[in-house]
């Protein structure tokens, strides 16, 4: 029994030590954009919805008062990487590979 409890403690330590090992992909993306996971479907002020967390069970919310504004908030459009922007725009897109364009 003592060996089992030591083994479980070691497993928990490894899961805590390795960042992102036990987190879902949508949660990692949210945290990568400096977002927070909320249980409610709508985000409290001054946050804006930016996708999902915890296998689509929670809402990813980003702070609109920080430097991490969404593309649409800045007047841009999120486009896939295949499309070329005539003019780039600063802002976050829901898909990491996509880019924010002022004009397409």
N, CA, C and O atoms as a Tinker XYZ file with bonds, in Angstrom:
   416  protein
     1  N      0.823000   -1.195000    0.000000    73     2
     2  CA     0.000000    0.000000    0.000000    64     1     3
     3  C      0.864000    1.256000    0.000000    63     2     4     5
     4  O      0.534000    2.257000   -0.635000    81     3
     5  N      1.969000    1.181000    0.721000    73     3     6
     6  CA     2.869000    2.338000    0.780000    64     5     7
     7  C      3.479000    2.607000   -0.600000    63     6     8     9
     8  O      3.663000    3.762000   -0.983000    81     7
     9  N      3.790000    1.552000   -1.339000    73     7    10
    10  CA     4.357000    1.703000   -2.677000    64     9    11
    11  C      3.343000    2.352000   -3.615000    63    10    12    13
    12  O      3.704000    3.199000   -4.431000    81    11
    13  N      2.070000    1.954000   -3.500000    73    11    14
    14  CA     1.020000    2.527000   -4.340000    64    13    15
    15  C      0.847000    4.019000   -4.074000    63    14    16    17
    16  O      0.717000    4.801000   -5.016000    81    15
    17  N      0.844000    4.419000   -2.827000    73    15    18
    18  CA     0.673000    5.842000   -2.503000    64    17    19
    19  C      1.877000    6.661000   -2.961000    63    18    20    21
    20  O      1.717000    7.802000   -3.395000    81    19
    21  N      3.069000    6.098000   -2.872000    73    19    22
    22  CA     4.264000    6.799000   -3.380000    64    21    23
    23  C      4.209000    6.939000   -4.896000    63    22    24    25
    24  O      4.594000    7.973000   -5.443000    81    23
    25  N      3.728000    5.897000   -5.576000    73    23    26
    26  CA     3.607000    5.938000   -7.028000    64    25    27
    27  C      2.578000    6.974000   -7.463000    63    26    28    29
    28  O      2.816000    7.713000   -8.418000    81    27
    29  N      1.447000    7.039000   -6.784000    73    27    30
    30  CA     0.418000    8.032000   -7.113000    64    29    31
    31  C      0.926000    9.452000   -6.861000    63    30    32    33
    32  O      0.642000   10.357000   -7.646000    81    31
    33  N      1.664000    9.654000   -5.791000    73    31    34
    34  CA     2.236000   10.969000   -5.507000    64    33    35
    35  C      3.220000   11.370000   -6.597000    63    34    36    37
    36  O      3.265000   12.536000   -6.989000    81    35
    37  N      4.003000   10.424000   -7.087000    73    35    38
    38  CA     4.957000   10.699000   -8.158000    64    37    39
    39  C      4.235000   11.057000   -9.453000    63    38    40    41
    40  O      4.651000   11.974000  -10.160000    81    39
    41  N      3.164000   10.346000   -9.767000    73    39    42
    42  CA     2.389000   10.639000  -10.977000    64    41    43
    43  C      1.773000   12.034000  -10.889000    63    42    44    45
    44  O      1.822000   12.790000  -11.859000    81    43
    45  N      1.199000   12.381000   -9.750000    73    43    46
    46  CA     0.620000   13.715000   -9.579000    64    45    47
    47  C      1.686000   14.801000   -9.685000    63    46    48    49
    48  O      1.436000   15.866000  -10.250000    81    47
    49  N      2.854000   14.539000   -9.151000    73    47    50
    50  CA     3.948000   15.506000   -9.243000    64    49    51
    51  C      4.365000   15.722000  -10.691000    63    50    52    53
    52  O      4.617000   16.856000  -11.099000    81    51
    53  N      4.440000   14.659000  -11.464000    73    51    54
    54  CA     4.821000   14.770000  -12.877000    64    53    55
    55  C      3.751000   15.542000  -13.652000    63    54    56    57
    56  O      4.081000   16.393000  -14.478000    81    55
    57  N      2.473000   15.251000  -13.391000    73    55    58
    58  CA     1.401000   15.958000  -14.093000    64    57    59
    59  C      1.407000   17.453000  -13.775000    63    58    60    61
    60  O      1.076000   18.268000  -14.636000    81    59
    61  N      1.773000   17.814000  -12.568000    73    59    62
    62  CA     1.834000   19.225000  -12.206000    64    61    63
    63  C      3.095000   19.892000  -12.738000    63    62    64    65
    64  O      3.080000   21.084000  -13.042000    81    63
    65  N      4.178000   19.144000  -12.854000    73    63    66
    66  CA     5.455000   19.718000  -13.269000    64    65    67
    67  C      5.525000   19.984000  -14.768000    63    66    68    69
    68  O      6.149000   20.957000  -15.190000    81    67
    69  N      4.898000   19.137000  -15.577000    73    67    70
    70  CA     4.949000   19.286000  -17.027000    64    69    71
    71  C      3.791000   20.185000  -17.452000    63    70    72    73
    72  O      2.632000   19.784000  -17.341000    81    71
    73  N      4.085000   21.407000  -17.942000    73    71    74
    74  CA     3.004000   22.322000  -18.299000    64    73    75
    75  C      2.183000   21.817000  -19.477000    63    74    76    77
    76  O      2.725000   21.389000  -20.496000    81    75
    77  N      0.871000   21.876000  -19.316000    73    75    78
    78  CA    -0.021000   21.525000  -20.399000    64    77    79
    79  C     -0.250000   20.051000  -20.623000    63    78    80    81
    80  O     -0.980000   19.676000  -21.540000    81    79
    81  N      0.355000   19.200000  -19.808000    73    79    82
    82  CA     0.229000   17.769000  -20.018000    64    81    83
    83  C     -1.198000   17.288000  -19.806000    63    82    84    85
    84  O     -1.656000   16.387000  -20.509000    81    83
    85  N     -1.901000   17.870000  -18.857000    73    83    86
    86  CA    -3.234000   17.380000  -18.544000    64    85    87
    87  C     -4.343000   18.340000  -18.988000    63    86    88    89
    88  O     -5.509000   18.092000  -18.681000    81    87
    89  N     -4.024000   19.411000  -19.689000    73    87    90
    90  CA    -5.032000   20.388000  -20.093000    64    89    91
    91  C     -5.536000   20.098000  -21.507000    63    90    92    93
    92  O     -4.752000   19.700000  -22.368000    81    91
    93  N     -6.843000   20.294000  -21.760000    73    91    94
    94  CA    -7.379000   20.124000  -23.118000    64    93    95
    95  C     -6.800000   21.170000  -24.078000    63    94    96    97
    96  O     -6.325000   22.222000  -23.651000    81    95
    97  N     -6.848000   20.868000  -25.366000    73    95    98
    98  CA    -6.278000   21.768000  -26.377000    64    97    99
    99  C     -6.945000   23.133000  -26.394000    63    98   100   101
   100  O     -6.267000   24.150000  -26.536000    81    99
   101  N     -8.290000   23.169000  -26.250000    73    99   102
   102  CA    -8.960000   24.467000  -26.288000    64   101   103
   103  C     -8.597000   25.318000  -25.067000    63   102   104   105
   104  O     -8.551000   26.545000  -25.155000    81   103
   105  N     -8.341000   24.668000  -23.938000    73   103   106
   106  CA    -7.912000   25.407000  -22.746000    64   105   107
   107  C     -6.499000   25.942000  -22.930000    63   106   108   109
   108  O     -6.212000   27.073000  -22.539000    81   107
   109  N     -5.619000   25.149000  -23.518000    73   107   110
   110  CA    -4.252000   25.605000  -23.782000    64   109   111
   111  C     -4.251000   26.800000  -24.731000    63   110   112   113
   112  O     -3.472000   27.736000  -24.549000    81   111
   113  N     -5.124000   26.774000  -25.750000    73   111   114
   114  CA    -5.210000   27.893000  -26.687000    64   113   115
   115  C     -5.700000   29.147000  -25.973000    63   114   116   117
   116  O     -5.188000   30.242000  -26.207000    81   115
   117  N     -6.686000   28.984000  -25.111000    73   115   118
   118  CA    -7.225000   30.123000  -24.354000    64   117   119
   119  C     -6.153000   30.734000  -23.464000    63   118   120   121
   120  O     -5.978000   31.953000  -23.442000    81   119
   121  N     -5.445000   29.899000  -22.740000    73   119   122
   122  CA    -4.377000   30.376000  -21.859000    64   121   123
   123  C     -3.244000   30.995000  -22.676000    63   122   124   125
   124  O     -2.611000   31.953000  -22.232000    81   123
   125  N     -2.985000   30.450000  -23.875000    73   123   126
   126  CA    -1.961000   31.009000  -24.752000    64   125   127
   127  C     -2.275000   32.429000  -25.193000    63   126   128   129
   128  O     -1.368000   33.212000  -25.475000    81   127
   129  N     -3.560000   32.761000  -25.254000    73   127   130
   130  CA    -3.984000   34.114000  -25.598000    64   129   131
   131  C     -4.260000   34.958000  -24.352000    63   130   132   133
   132  O     -4.920000   35.993000  -24.433000    81   131
   133  N     -3.758000   34.517000  -23.214000    73   131   134
   134  CA    -3.926000   35.211000  -21.936000    64   133   135
   135  C     -5.393000   35.301000  -21.535000    63   134   136   137
   136  O     -5.827000   36.291000  -20.946000    81   135
   137  N     -6.149000   34.260000  -21.860000    73   135   138
   138  CA    -7.567000   34.218000  -21.532000    64   137   139
   139  C     -7.844000   33.495000  -20.230000    63   138   140   141
   140  O     -6.948000   32.910000  -19.621000    81   139
   141  N     -9.099000   33.546000  -19.813000    73   139   142
   142  CA    -9.560000   32.897000  -18.602000    64   141   143
   143  C    -10.783000   32.060000  -18.943000    63   142   144   145
   144  O    -11.564000   32.429000  -19.821000    81   143
   145  N    -10.954000   30.938000  -18.256000    73   143   146
   146  CA   -12.092000   30.060000  -18.486000    64   145   147
   147  C    -13.187000   30.351000  -17.472000    63   146   148   149
   148  O    -12.952000   30.320000  -16.264000    81   147
   149  N    -14.396000   30.638000  -17.977000    73   147   150
   150  CA   -15.543000   30.914000  -17.127000    64   149   151
   151  C    -16.608000   29.857000  -17.373000    63   150   152   153
   152  O    -16.749000   29.368000  -18.494000    81   151
   153  N    -17.356000   29.502000  -16.341000    73   151   154
   154  CA   -18.414000   28.500000  -16.470000    64   153   155
   155  C    -19.615000   29.015000  -17.249000    63   154   156   157
   156  O    -20.279000   28.243000  -17.941000    81   155
   157  N    -19.900000   30.298000  -17.148000    73   155   158
   158  CA   -21.078000   30.848000  -17.819000    64   157   159
   159  C    -20.827000   30.978000  -19.325000    63   158   160   161
   160  O    -19.681000   31.038000  -19.769000    81   159
   161  N    -21.902000   31.019000  -20.094000    73   159   162
   162  CA   -21.792000   31.162000  -21.551000    64   161   163
   163  C    -21.422000   32.582000  -21.953000    63   162   164   165
   164  O    -20.865000   32.793000  -23.031000    81   163
   165  N    -21.722000   33.553000  -21.106000    73   163   166
   166  CA   -21.352000   34.937000  -21.405000    64   165   167
   167  C    -20.245000   35.378000  -20.454000    63   166   168   169
   168  O    -20.158000   34.910000  -19.319000    81   167
   169  N    -19.413000   36.273000  -20.930000    73   167   170
   170  CA   -18.280000   36.750000  -20.143000    64   169   171
   171  C    -18.658000   38.013000  -19.374000    63   170   172   173
   172  O    -19.393000   38.855000  -19.890000    81   171
   173  N    -18.162000   38.149000  -18.145000    73   171   174
   174  CA   -18.432000   39.381000  -17.388000    64   173   175
   175  C    -17.628000   40.543000  -17.958000    63   174   176   177
   176  O    -16.608000   40.327000  -18.612000    81   175
   177  N    -18.070000   41.748000  -17.721000    73   175   178
   178  CA   -17.337000   42.941000  -18.154000    64   177   179
   179  C    -16.032000   43.008000  -17.389000    63   178   180   181
   180  O    -16.055000   42.668000  -16.206000    81   179
   181  N    -14.943000   43.395000  -17.917000    73   179   182
   182  CA   -14.591000   43.868000  -19.248000    64   181   183
   183  C    -14.070000   42.764000  -20.162000    63   182   184   185
   184  O    -13.240000   43.035000  -21.030000    81   183
   185  N    -14.534000   41.528000  -19.992000    73   183   186
   186  CA   -14.067000   40.408000  -20.799000    64   185   187
   187  C    -14.956000   40.205000  -22.026000    63   186   188   189
   188  O    -16.129000   40.580000  -22.028000    81   187
   189  N    -14.374000   39.604000  -23.070000    73   187   190
   190  CA   -15.109000   39.271000  -24.289000    64   189   191
   191  C    -14.894000   37.790000  -24.597000    63   190   192   193
   192  O    -13.799000   37.266000  -24.390000    81   191
   193  N    -15.929000   37.116000  -25.089000    73   191   194
   194  CA   -15.841000   35.692000  -25.421000    64   193   195
   195  C    -14.847000   35.485000  -26.559000    63   194   196   197
   196  O    -14.815000   36.249000  -27.524000    81   195
   197  N    -14.036000   34.433000  -26.426000    73   195   198
   198  CA   -13.000000   34.161000  -27.418000    64   197   199
   199  C    -12.848000   32.666000  -27.663000    63   198   200   201
   200  O    -11.739000   32.196000  -27.915000    81   199
   201  N    -13.923000   31.922000  -27.595000    73   199   202
   202  CA   -13.845000   30.488000  -27.826000    64   201   203
   203  C    -14.290000   29.696000  -26.617000    63   202   204   205
   204  O    -15.076000   30.172000  -25.798000    81   203
   205  N    -13.773000   28.468000  -26.513000    73   203   206
   206  CA   -14.192000   27.570000  -25.445000    64   205   207
   207  C    -13.002000   27.090000  -24.625000    63   206   208   209
   208  O    -11.847000   27.311000  -24.988000    81   207
   209  N    -13.308000   26.429000  -23.510000    73   207   210
   210  CA   -12.323000   25.806000  -22.628000    64   209   211
   211  C    -12.884000   24.477000  -22.135000    63   210   212   213
   212  O    -14.083000   24.219000  -22.239000    81   211
   213  N    -12.015000   23.652000  -21.605000    73   211   214
   214  CA   -12.413000   22.396000  -20.953000    64   213   215
   215  C    -13.324000   21.549000  -21.830000    63   214   216   217
   216  O    -14.444000   21.210000  -21.450000    81   215
   217  N    -12.820000   21.218000  -23.005000    73   215   218
   218  CA   -13.560000   20.401000  -23.970000    64   217   219
   219  C    -14.920000   21.018000  -24.285000    63   218   220   221
   220  O    -15.937000   20.325000  -24.278000    81   219
   221  N    -14.936000   22.315000  -24.558000    73   219   222
   222  CA   -16.123000   23.075000  -24.962000    64   221   223
   223  C    -17.204000   23.163000  -23.880000    63   222   224   225
   224  O    -18.370000   23.405000  -24.192000    81   223
   225  N    -16.831000   22.972000  -22.623000    73   223   226
   226  CA   -17.801000   23.062000  -21.537000    64   225   227
   227  C    -17.796000   24.434000  -20.881000    63   226   228   229
   228  O    -18.752000   24.787000  -20.190000    81   227
   229  N    -16.738000   25.214000  -21.083000    73   227   230
   230  CA   -16.629000   26.545000  -20.496000    64   229   231
   231  C    -16.347000   27.554000  -21.603000    63   230   232   233
   232  O    -16.050000   27.181000  -22.738000    81   231
   233  N    -16.442000   28.828000  -21.261000    73   231   234
   234  CA   -16.203000   29.894000  -22.226000    64   233   235
   235  C    -14.839000   30.520000  -21.965000    63   234   236   237
   236  O    -14.502000   30.841000  -20.825000    81   235
   237  N    -14.059000   30.691000  -23.028000    73   235   238
   238  CA   -12.782000   31.384000  -22.930000    64   237   239
   239  C    -13.045000   32.885000  -23.062000    63   238   240   241
   240  O    -13.636000   33.328000  -24.046000    81   239
   241  N    -12.616000   33.650000  -22.093000    73   239   242
   242  CA   -12.843000   35.091000  -22.084000    64   241   243
   243  C    -11.503000   35.814000  -21.996000    63   242   244   245
   244  O    -10.637000   35.442000  -21.204000    81   243
   245  N    -11.341000   36.848000  -22.814000    73   243   246
   246  CA   -10.118000   37.649000  -22.748000    64   245   247
   247  C    -10.463000   39.050000  -22.270000    63   246   248   249
   248  O    -11.569000   39.544000  -22.492000    81   247
   249  N     -9.514000   39.672000  -21.618000    73   247   250
   250  CA    -9.697000   41.001000  -21.042000    64   249   251
   251  C     -9.616000   42.046000  -22.140000    63   250   252   253
   252  O     -8.593000   42.155000  -22.817000    81   251
   253  N    -10.678000   42.814000  -22.326000    73   251   254
   254  CA   -10.695000   43.830000  -23.376000    64   253   255
   255  C     -9.946000   45.093000  -22.978000    63   254   256   257
   256  O     -9.719000   45.959000  -23.823000    81   255
   257  N     -9.556000   45.218000  -21.712000    73   255   258
   258  CA    -8.805000   46.396000  -21.278000    64   257   259
   259  C     -7.303000   46.193000  -21.426000    63   258   260   261
   260  O     -6.527000   47.125000  -21.213000    81   259
   261  N     -6.887000   44.978000  -21.791000    73   259   262
   262  CA    -5.454000   44.709000  -21.960000    64   261   263
   263  C     -5.040000   44.967000  -23.403000    63   262   264   265
   264  O     -5.838000   45.453000  -24.204000    81   263
   265  N     -3.807000   44.645000  -23.732000    73   263   266
   266  CA    -3.288000   44.815000  -25.092000    64   265   267
   267  C     -3.718000   43.676000  -26.013000    63   266   268   269
   268  O     -3.358000   43.676000  -27.190000    81   267
   269  N     -4.467000   42.720000  -25.513000    73   267   270
   270  CA    -4.848000   41.546000  -26.286000    64   269   271
   271  C     -6.277000   41.678000  -26.783000    63   270   272   273
   272  O     -7.158000   40.944000  -26.335000    81   271
   273  N     -6.518000   42.600000  -27.699000    73   271   274
   274  CA    -7.851000   42.825000  -28.244000    64   273   275
   275  C     -8.115000   41.865000  -29.393000    63   274   276   277
   276  O     -7.197000   41.462000  -30.107000    81   275
   277  N     -9.376000   41.505000  -29.563000    73   275   278
   278  CA    -9.726000   40.631000  -30.679000    64   277   279
   279  C     -9.670000   41.421000  -31.980000    63   278   280   281
   280  O     -9.736000   42.650000  -31.981000    81   279
   281  N     -9.551000   40.715000  -33.054000    73   279   282
   282  CA    -9.450000   41.331000  -34.376000    64   281   283
   283  C    -10.692000   42.163000  -34.694000    63   282   284   285
   284  O    -10.580000   43.282000  -35.195000    81   283
   285  N    -11.875000   41.620000  -34.403000    73   283   286
   286  CA   -13.114000   42.319000  -34.714000    64   285   287
   287  C    -13.253000   43.596000  -33.883000    63   286   288   289
   288  O    -13.789000   44.593000  -34.366000    81   287
   289  N    -12.772000   43.571000  -32.633000    73   287   290
   290  CA   -12.824000   44.769000  -31.791000    64   289   291
   291  C    -11.991000   45.901000  -32.386000    63   290   292   293
   292  O    -12.299000   47.077000  -32.192000    81   291
   293  N    -10.942000   45.539000  -33.107000    73   291   294
   294  CA   -10.049000   46.532000  -33.690000    64   293   295
   295  C    -10.471000   46.914000  -35.116000    63   294   296   297
   296  O     -9.780000   47.687000  -35.778000    81   295
   297  N    -11.603000   46.374000  -35.591000    73   295   298
   298  CA   -12.097000   46.714000  -36.921000    64   297   299
   299  C    -11.542000   45.848000  -38.033000    63   298   300   301
   300  O    -11.652000   46.210000  -39.205000    81   299
   301  N    -10.952000   44.719000  -37.699000    73   299   302
   302  CA   -10.373000   43.840000  -38.708000    64   301   303
   303  C    -11.227000   42.616000  -38.968000    63   302   304   305
   304  O    -12.317000   42.467000  -38.417000    81   303
   305  N    -10.701000   41.730000  -39.831000    73   303   306
   306  CA   -11.366000   40.487000  -40.186000    64   305   307
   307  C    -10.363000   39.360000  -40.052000    63   306   308   309
   308  O     -9.223000   39.493000  -40.499000    81   307
   309  N    -10.761000   38.256000  -39.448000    73   307   310
   310  CA    -9.895000   37.087000  -39.340000    64   309   311
   311  C     -9.982000   36.275000  -40.628000    63   310   312   313
   312  O    -11.072000   35.945000  -41.096000    81   311
   313  N     -8.835000   35.962000  -41.187000    73   311   314
   314  CA    -8.790000   35.204000  -42.440000    64   313   315
   315  C     -7.805000   34.047000  -42.302000    63   314   316   317
   316  O     -6.854000   34.132000  -41.525000    81   315
   317  N     -8.031000   32.953000  -43.060000    73   315   318
   318  CA    -7.096000   31.834000  -43.026000    64   317   319
   319  C     -5.754000   32.225000  -43.637000    63   318   320   321
   320  O     -5.668000   33.216000  -44.362000    81   319
   321  N     -4.714000   31.456000  -43.351000    73   319   322
   322  CA    -3.370000   31.810000  -43.830000    64   321   323
   323  C     -3.231000   31.852000  -45.352000    63   322   324   325
   324  O     -2.314000   32.497000  -45.858000    81   323
   325  N     -4.117000   31.180000  -46.095000    73   323   326
   326  CA    -4.040000   31.162000  -47.563000    64   325   327
   327  C     -4.348000   32.534000  -48.162000    63   326   328   329
   328  O     -3.844000   32.869000  -49.234000    81   327
   329  N     -5.168000   33.324000  -47.481000    73   327   330
   330  CA    -5.580000   34.629000  -47.998000    64   329   331
   331  C     -4.538000   35.683000  -47.643000    63   330   332   333
   332  O     -4.053000   35.736000  -46.513000    81   331
   333  N     -4.202000   36.514000  -48.614000    73   331   334
   334  CA    -3.217000   37.571000  -48.381000    64   333   335
   335  C     -3.927000   38.859000  -47.983000    63   334   336   337
   336  O     -4.943000   39.232000  -48.569000    81   335
   337  N     -3.378000   39.521000  -46.987000    73   335   338
   338  CA    -3.932000   40.797000  -46.523000    64   337   339
   339  C     -3.358000   41.944000  -47.351000    63   338   340   341
   340  O     -2.158000   41.983000  -47.623000    81   339
   341  N     -4.221000   42.874000  -47.748000    73   339   342
   342  CA    -3.727000   44.106000  -48.373000    64   341   343
   343  C     -3.142000   45.017000  -47.294000    63   342   344   345
   344  O     -2.155000   45.718000  -47.517000    81   343
   345  N     -3.768000   44.991000  -46.131000    73   343   346
   346  CA    -3.285000   45.790000  -45.010000    64   345   347
   347  C     -3.497000   44.982000  -43.738000    63   346   348   349
   348  O     -4.615000   44.550000  -43.455000    81   347
   349  N     -2.424000   44.773000  -42.963000    73   347   350
   350  CA    -2.503000   44.022000  -41.719000    64   349   351
   351  C     -3.161000   44.823000  -40.609000    63   350   352   353
   352  O     -3.204000   46.053000  -40.653000    81   351
   353  N     -3.666000   44.121000  -39.628000    73   351   354
   354  CA    -4.336000   44.745000  -38.487000    64   353   355
   355  C     -3.878000   44.025000  -37.226000    63   354   356   357
   356  O     -3.647000   42.816000  -37.251000    81   355
   357  N     -3.746000   44.751000  -36.136000    73   355   358
   358  CA    -3.385000   44.134000  -34.862000    64   357   359
   359  C     -4.646000   43.607000  -34.209000    63   358   360   361
   360  O     -5.660000   44.304000  -34.166000    81   359
   361  N     -4.598000   42.382000  -33.699000    73   359   362
   362  CA    -5.732000   41.789000  -33.009000    64   361   363
   363  C     -5.646000   40.283000  -33.011000    63   362   364   365
   364  O     -4.939000   39.698000  -33.831000    81   363
   365  N     -6.364000   39.646000  -32.095000    73   363   366
   366  CA    -6.340000   38.200000  -31.954000    64   365   367
   367  C     -7.465000   37.554000  -32.748000    63   366   368   369
   368  O     -8.582000   38.070000  -32.796000    81   367
   369  N     -7.162000   36.425000  -33.369000    73   367   370
   370  CA    -8.165000   35.645000  -34.075000    64   369   371
   371  C     -8.411000   34.342000  -33.319000    63   370   372   373
   372  O     -7.503000   33.832000  -32.662000    81   371
   373  N     -9.639000   33.792000  -33.402000    73   371   374
   374  CA    -9.938000   32.564000  -32.674000    64   373   375
   375  C     -9.063000   31.378000  -33.067000    63   374   376   377
   376  O     -8.791000   30.509000  -32.239000    81   375
   377  N     -8.629000   31.335000  -34.304000    73   375   378
   378  CA    -7.728000   30.270000  -34.744000    64   377   379
   379  C     -6.307000   30.819000  -34.761000    63   378   380   381
   380  O     -6.049000   31.866000  -35.356000    81   379
   381  N     -5.392000   30.119000  -34.114000    73   379   382
   382  CA    -4.025000   30.608000  -33.953000    64   381   383
   383  C     -3.336000   30.872000  -35.293000    63   382   384   385
   384  O     -2.579000   31.836000  -35.410000    81   383
   385  N     -3.579000   30.048000  -36.291000    73   383   386
   386  CA    -2.900000   30.217000  -37.577000    64   385   387
   387  C     -3.469000   31.367000  -38.397000    63   386   388   389
   388  O     -2.792000   31.880000  -39.288000    81   387
   389  N     -4.688000   31.775000  -38.115000    73   387   390
   390  CA    -5.328000   32.824000  -38.894000    64   389   391
   391  C     -4.696000   34.170000  -38.583000    63   390   392   393
   392  O     -4.065000   34.348000  -37.541000    81   391
   393  N     -4.872000   35.114000  -39.499000    73   391   394
   394  CA    -4.313000   36.449000  -39.297000    64   393   395
   395  C     -5.415000   37.490000  -39.352000    63   394   396   397
   396  O     -6.499000   37.255000  -39.884000    81   395
   397  N     -5.110000   38.624000  -38.796000    73   395   398
   398  CA    -6.069000   39.722000  -38.723000    64   397   399
   399  C     -5.742000   40.719000  -39.827000    63   398   400   401
   400  O     -4.617000   41.211000  -39.915000    81   399
   401  N     -6.726000   41.014000  -40.663000    73   399   402
   402  CA    -6.530000   41.937000  -41.777000    64   401   403
   403  C     -7.502000   43.114000  -41.675000    63   402   404   405
   404  O     -8.667000   42.951000  -41.312000    81   403
   405  N     -6.990000   44.305000  -42.006000    73   403   406
   406  CA    -7.870000   45.461000  -42.103000    64   405   407
   407  C     -8.603000   45.416000  -43.446000    63   406   408   409
   408  O     -9.790000   45.733000  -43.524000    81   407
   409  N     -7.884000   45.018000  -44.505000    73   407   410
   410  CA    -8.461000   44.888000  -45.840000    64   409   411
   411  C     -7.968000   43.593000  -46.458000    63   410   412   413
   412  O     -6.801000   43.228000  -46.319000    81   411
   413  N     -8.865000   42.905000  -47.140000    73   411   414
   414  CA    -8.502000   41.634000  -47.795000    64   413   415
   415  C     -8.408000   41.841000  -49.279000    63   414   416
   416  O     -8.115000   40.899000  -50.016000    81   415
